[in-house]
Amino acid sequence: MLIVVASYALKLSFSVFFYIFFFVLRSGPVHNAHRSIDLV
């Protein structure tokens, strides 16, 4: 039971971390780079 809960928590935290990483990456340097390319 404890292993199942631990694996579920690990999967949930990993998905949240991946979502936050993707959101920051999309709204961060990549977006600014696309904006600078549009200006050029």
PDB file of N, CA and C in Angstrom:
ATOM      1  N   MET A   1       0.839  -1.198   0.000  1.00  0.00           N
ATOM      2  CA  MET A   1       0.000   0.000   0.000  1.00  0.00           C
ATOM      3  C   MET A   1       0.875   1.249   0.000  1.00  0.00           C
ATOM      4  N   LEU A   2       1.897   1.231   0.855  1.00  0.00           N
ATOM      5  CA  LEU A   2       2.769   2.405   0.946  1.00  0.00           C
ATOM      6  C   LEU A   2       3.525   2.620  -0.360  1.00  0.00           C
ATOM      7  N   ILE A   3       3.897   1.517  -1.007  1.00  0.00           N
ATOM      8  CA  ILE A   3       4.624   1.630  -2.277  1.00  0.00           C
ATOM      9  C   ILE A   3       3.720   2.241  -3.348  1.00  0.00           C
ATOM     10  N   VAL A   4       2.453   1.858  -3.346  1.00  0.00           N
ATOM     11  CA  VAL A   4       1.520   2.400  -4.335  1.00  0.00           C
ATOM     12  C   VAL A   4       1.345   3.898  -4.122  1.00  0.00           C
ATOM     13  N   VAL A   5       1.185   4.309  -2.870  1.00  0.00           N
ATOM     14  CA  VAL A   5       1.018   5.731  -2.565  1.00  0.00           C
ATOM     15  C   VAL A   5       2.283   6.499  -2.936  1.00  0.00           C
ATOM     16  N   ALA A   6       3.444   5.912  -2.651  1.00  0.00           N
ATOM     17  CA  ALA A   6       4.707   6.585  -2.966  1.00  0.00           C
ATOM     18  C   ALA A   6       4.873   6.733  -4.475  1.00  0.00           C
ATOM     19  N   SER A   7       4.551   5.698  -5.229  1.00  0.00           N
ATOM     20  CA  SER A   7       4.681   5.768  -6.684  1.00  0.00           C
ATOM     21  C   SER A   7       3.687   6.778  -7.263  1.00  0.00           C
ATOM     22  N   TYR A   8       2.469   6.841  -6.709  1.00  0.00           N
ATOM     23  CA  TYR A   8       1.473   7.799  -7.181  1.00  0.00           C
ATOM     24  C   TYR A   8       1.926   9.222  -6.886  1.00  0.00           C
ATOM     25  N   ALA A   9       2.466   9.449  -5.683  1.00  0.00           N
ATOM     26  CA  ALA A   9       2.940  10.781  -5.318  1.00  0.00           C
ATOM     27  C   ALA A   9       4.125  11.180  -6.197  1.00  0.00           C
ATOM     28  N   LEU A  10       4.998  10.237  -6.483  1.00  0.00           N
ATOM     29  CA  LEU A  10       6.157  10.527  -7.329  1.00  0.00           C
ATOM     30  C   LEU A  10       5.710  10.875  -8.742  1.00  0.00           C
ATOM     31  N   LYS A  11       4.752  10.126  -9.261  1.00  0.00           N
ATOM     32  CA  LYS A  11       4.240  10.397 -10.603  1.00  0.00           C
ATOM     33  C   LYS A  11       3.538  11.751 -10.656  1.00  0.00           C
ATOM     34  N   LEU A  12       2.759  12.062  -9.619  1.00  0.00           N
ATOM     35  CA  LEU A  12       2.048  13.331  -9.577  1.00  0.00           C
ATOM     36  C   LEU A  12       3.030  14.495  -9.507  1.00  0.00           C
ATOM     37  N   SER A  13       4.031  14.379  -8.623  1.00  0.00           N
ATOM     38  CA  SER A  13       5.012  15.458  -8.483  1.00  0.00           C
ATOM     39  C   SER A  13       5.817  15.611  -9.770  1.00  0.00           C
ATOM     40  N   PHE A  14       6.117  14.506 -10.444  1.00  0.00           N
ATOM     41  CA  PHE A  14       6.871  14.576 -11.693  1.00  0.00           C
ATOM     42  C   PHE A  14       6.050  15.272 -12.774  1.00  0.00           C
ATOM     43  N   SER A  15       4.750  14.969 -12.846  1.00  0.00           N
ATOM     44  CA  SER A  15       3.899  15.601 -13.845  1.00  0.00           C
ATOM     45  C   SER A  15       3.765  17.097 -13.573  1.00  0.00           C
ATOM     46  N   VAL A  16       3.630  17.464 -12.293  1.00  0.00           N
ATOM     47  CA  VAL A  16       3.529  18.883 -11.933  1.00  0.00           C
ATOM     48  C   VAL A  16       4.837  19.598 -12.269  1.00  0.00           C
ATOM     49  N   PHE A  17       5.971  18.963 -11.953  1.00  0.00           N
ATOM     50  CA  PHE A  17       7.271  19.554 -12.253  1.00  0.00           C
ATOM     51  C   PHE A  17       7.446  19.723 -13.760  1.00  0.00           C
ATOM     52  N   PHE A  18       7.028  18.734 -14.549  1.00  0.00           N
ATOM     53  CA  PHE A  18       7.154  18.805 -16.003  1.00  0.00           C
ATOM     54  C   PHE A  18       6.259  19.913 -16.561  1.00  0.00           C
ATOM     55  N   TYR A  19       5.034  20.065 -16.009  1.00  0.00           N
ATOM     56  CA  TYR A  19       4.120  21.103 -16.468  1.00  0.00           C
ATOM     57  C   TYR A  19       4.678  22.484 -16.173  1.00  0.00           C
ATOM     58  N   ILE A  20       5.219  22.663 -14.939  1.00  0.00           N
ATOM     59  CA  ILE A  20       5.795  23.960 -14.570  1.00  0.00           C
ATOM     60  C   ILE A  20       7.013  24.253 -15.446  1.00  0.00           C
ATOM     61  N   PHE A  21       7.854  23.239 -15.679  1.00  0.00           N
ATOM     62  CA  PHE A  21       9.043  23.423 -16.510  1.00  0.00           C
ATOM     63  C   PHE A  21       8.643  23.805 -17.934  1.00  0.00           C
ATOM     64  N   PHE A  22       7.624  23.144 -18.491  1.00  0.00           N
ATOM     65  CA  PHE A  22       7.167  23.452 -19.842  1.00  0.00           C
ATOM     66  C   PHE A  22       6.571  24.855 -19.904  1.00  0.00           C
ATOM     67  N   PHE A  23       5.802  25.243 -18.869  1.00  0.00           N
ATOM     68  CA  PHE A  23       5.181  26.561 -18.849  1.00  0.00           C
ATOM     69  C   PHE A  23       6.237  27.651 -18.775  1.00  0.00           C
ATOM     70  N   VAL A  24       7.246  27.469 -17.905  1.00  0.00           N
ATOM     71  CA  VAL A  24       8.312  28.468 -17.764  1.00  0.00           C
ATOM     72  C   VAL A  24       9.135  28.533 -19.047  1.00  0.00           C
ATOM     73  N   LEU A  25       9.398  27.376 -19.636  1.00  0.00           N
ATOM     74  CA  LEU A  25      10.195  27.356 -20.860  1.00  0.00           C
ATOM     75  C   LEU A  25       9.437  28.023 -22.002  1.00  0.00           C
ATOM     76  N   ARG A  26       8.123  27.817 -22.064  1.00  0.00           N
ATOM     77  CA  ARG A  26       7.327  28.407 -23.139  1.00  0.00           C
ATOM     78  C   ARG A  26       7.199  29.916 -22.970  1.00  0.00           C
ATOM     79  N   SER A  27       7.032  30.380 -21.723  1.00  0.00           N
ATOM     80  CA  SER A  27       6.832  31.811 -21.484  1.00  0.00           C
ATOM     81  C   SER A  27       8.140  32.527 -21.177  1.00  0.00           C
ATOM     82  N   GLY A  28       9.271  31.818 -21.292  1.00  0.00           N
ATOM     83  CA  GLY A  28      10.548  32.412 -20.909  1.00  0.00           C
ATOM     84  C   GLY A  28      11.443  32.693 -22.100  1.00  0.00           C
ATOM     85  N   PRO A  29      12.646  32.141 -22.102  1.00  0.00           N
ATOM     86  CA  PRO A  29      13.639  32.466 -23.127  1.00  0.00           C
ATOM     87  C   PRO A  29      13.186  32.111 -24.541  1.00  0.00           C
ATOM     88  N   VAL A  30      12.443  31.021 -24.674  1.00  0.00           N
ATOM     89  CA  VAL A  30      12.000  30.612 -26.007  1.00  0.00           C
ATOM     90  C   VAL A  30      11.062  31.659 -26.595  1.00  0.00           C
ATOM     91  N   HIS A  31      10.141  32.168 -25.796  1.00  0.00           N
ATOM     92  CA  HIS A  31       9.195  33.175 -26.262  1.00  0.00           C
ATOM     93  C   HIS A  31       9.934  34.457 -26.626  1.00  0.00           C
ATOM     94  N   ASN A  32      10.900  34.853 -25.811  1.00  0.00           N
ATOM     95  CA  ASN A  32      11.676  36.056 -26.097  1.00  0.00           C
ATOM     96  C   ASN A  32      12.488  35.877 -27.376  1.00  0.00           C
ATOM     97  N   ALA A  33      13.015  34.677 -27.589  1.00  0.00           N
ATOM     98  CA  ALA A  33      13.789  34.411 -28.799  1.00  0.00           C
ATOM     99  C   ALA A  33      12.891  34.521 -30.032  1.00  0.00           C
ATOM    100  N   HIS A  34      11.689  33.983 -29.965  1.00  0.00           N
ATOM    101  CA  HIS A  34      10.763  34.096 -31.086  1.00  0.00           C
ATOM    102  C   HIS A  34      10.394  35.556 -31.321  1.00  0.00           C
ATOM    103  N   ARG A  35      10.253  36.324 -30.255  1.00  0.00           N
ATOM    104  CA  ARG A  35       9.904  37.736 -30.387  1.00  0.00           C
ATOM    105  C   ARG A  35      11.039  38.490 -31.075  1.00  0.00           C
ATOM    106  N   SER A  36      12.303  38.207 -30.687  1.00  0.00           N
ATOM    107  CA  SER A  36      13.443  38.887 -31.306  1.00  0.00           C
ATOM    108  C   SER A  36      13.550  38.495 -32.778  1.00  0.00           C
ATOM    109  N   ILE A  37      13.251  37.227 -33.092  1.00  0.00           N
ATOM    110  CA  ILE A  37      13.291  36.793 -34.492  1.00  0.00           C
ATOM    111  C   ILE A  37      12.204  37.514 -35.287  1.00  0.00           C
ATOM    112  N   ASP A  38      11.039  37.735 -34.686  1.00  0.00           N
ATOM    113  CA  ASP A  38       9.970  38.451 -35.372  1.00  0.00           C
ATOM    114  C   ASP A  38      10.381  39.902 -35.626  1.00  0.00           C
ATOM    115  N   LEU A  39      11.102  40.503 -34.664  1.00  0.00           N
ATOM    116  CA  LEU A  39      11.557  41.880 -34.844  1.00  0.00           C
ATOM    117  C   LEU A  39      12.568  41.958 -35.988  1.00  0.00           C
ATOM    118  N   VAL A  40      13.426  40.941 -36.095  1.00  0.00           N
ATOM    119  CA  VAL A  40      14.407  40.940 -37.184  1.00  0.00           C
ATOM    120  C   VAL A  40      13.680  40.617 -38.506  1.00  0.00           C
TER     121      VAL A  40
END
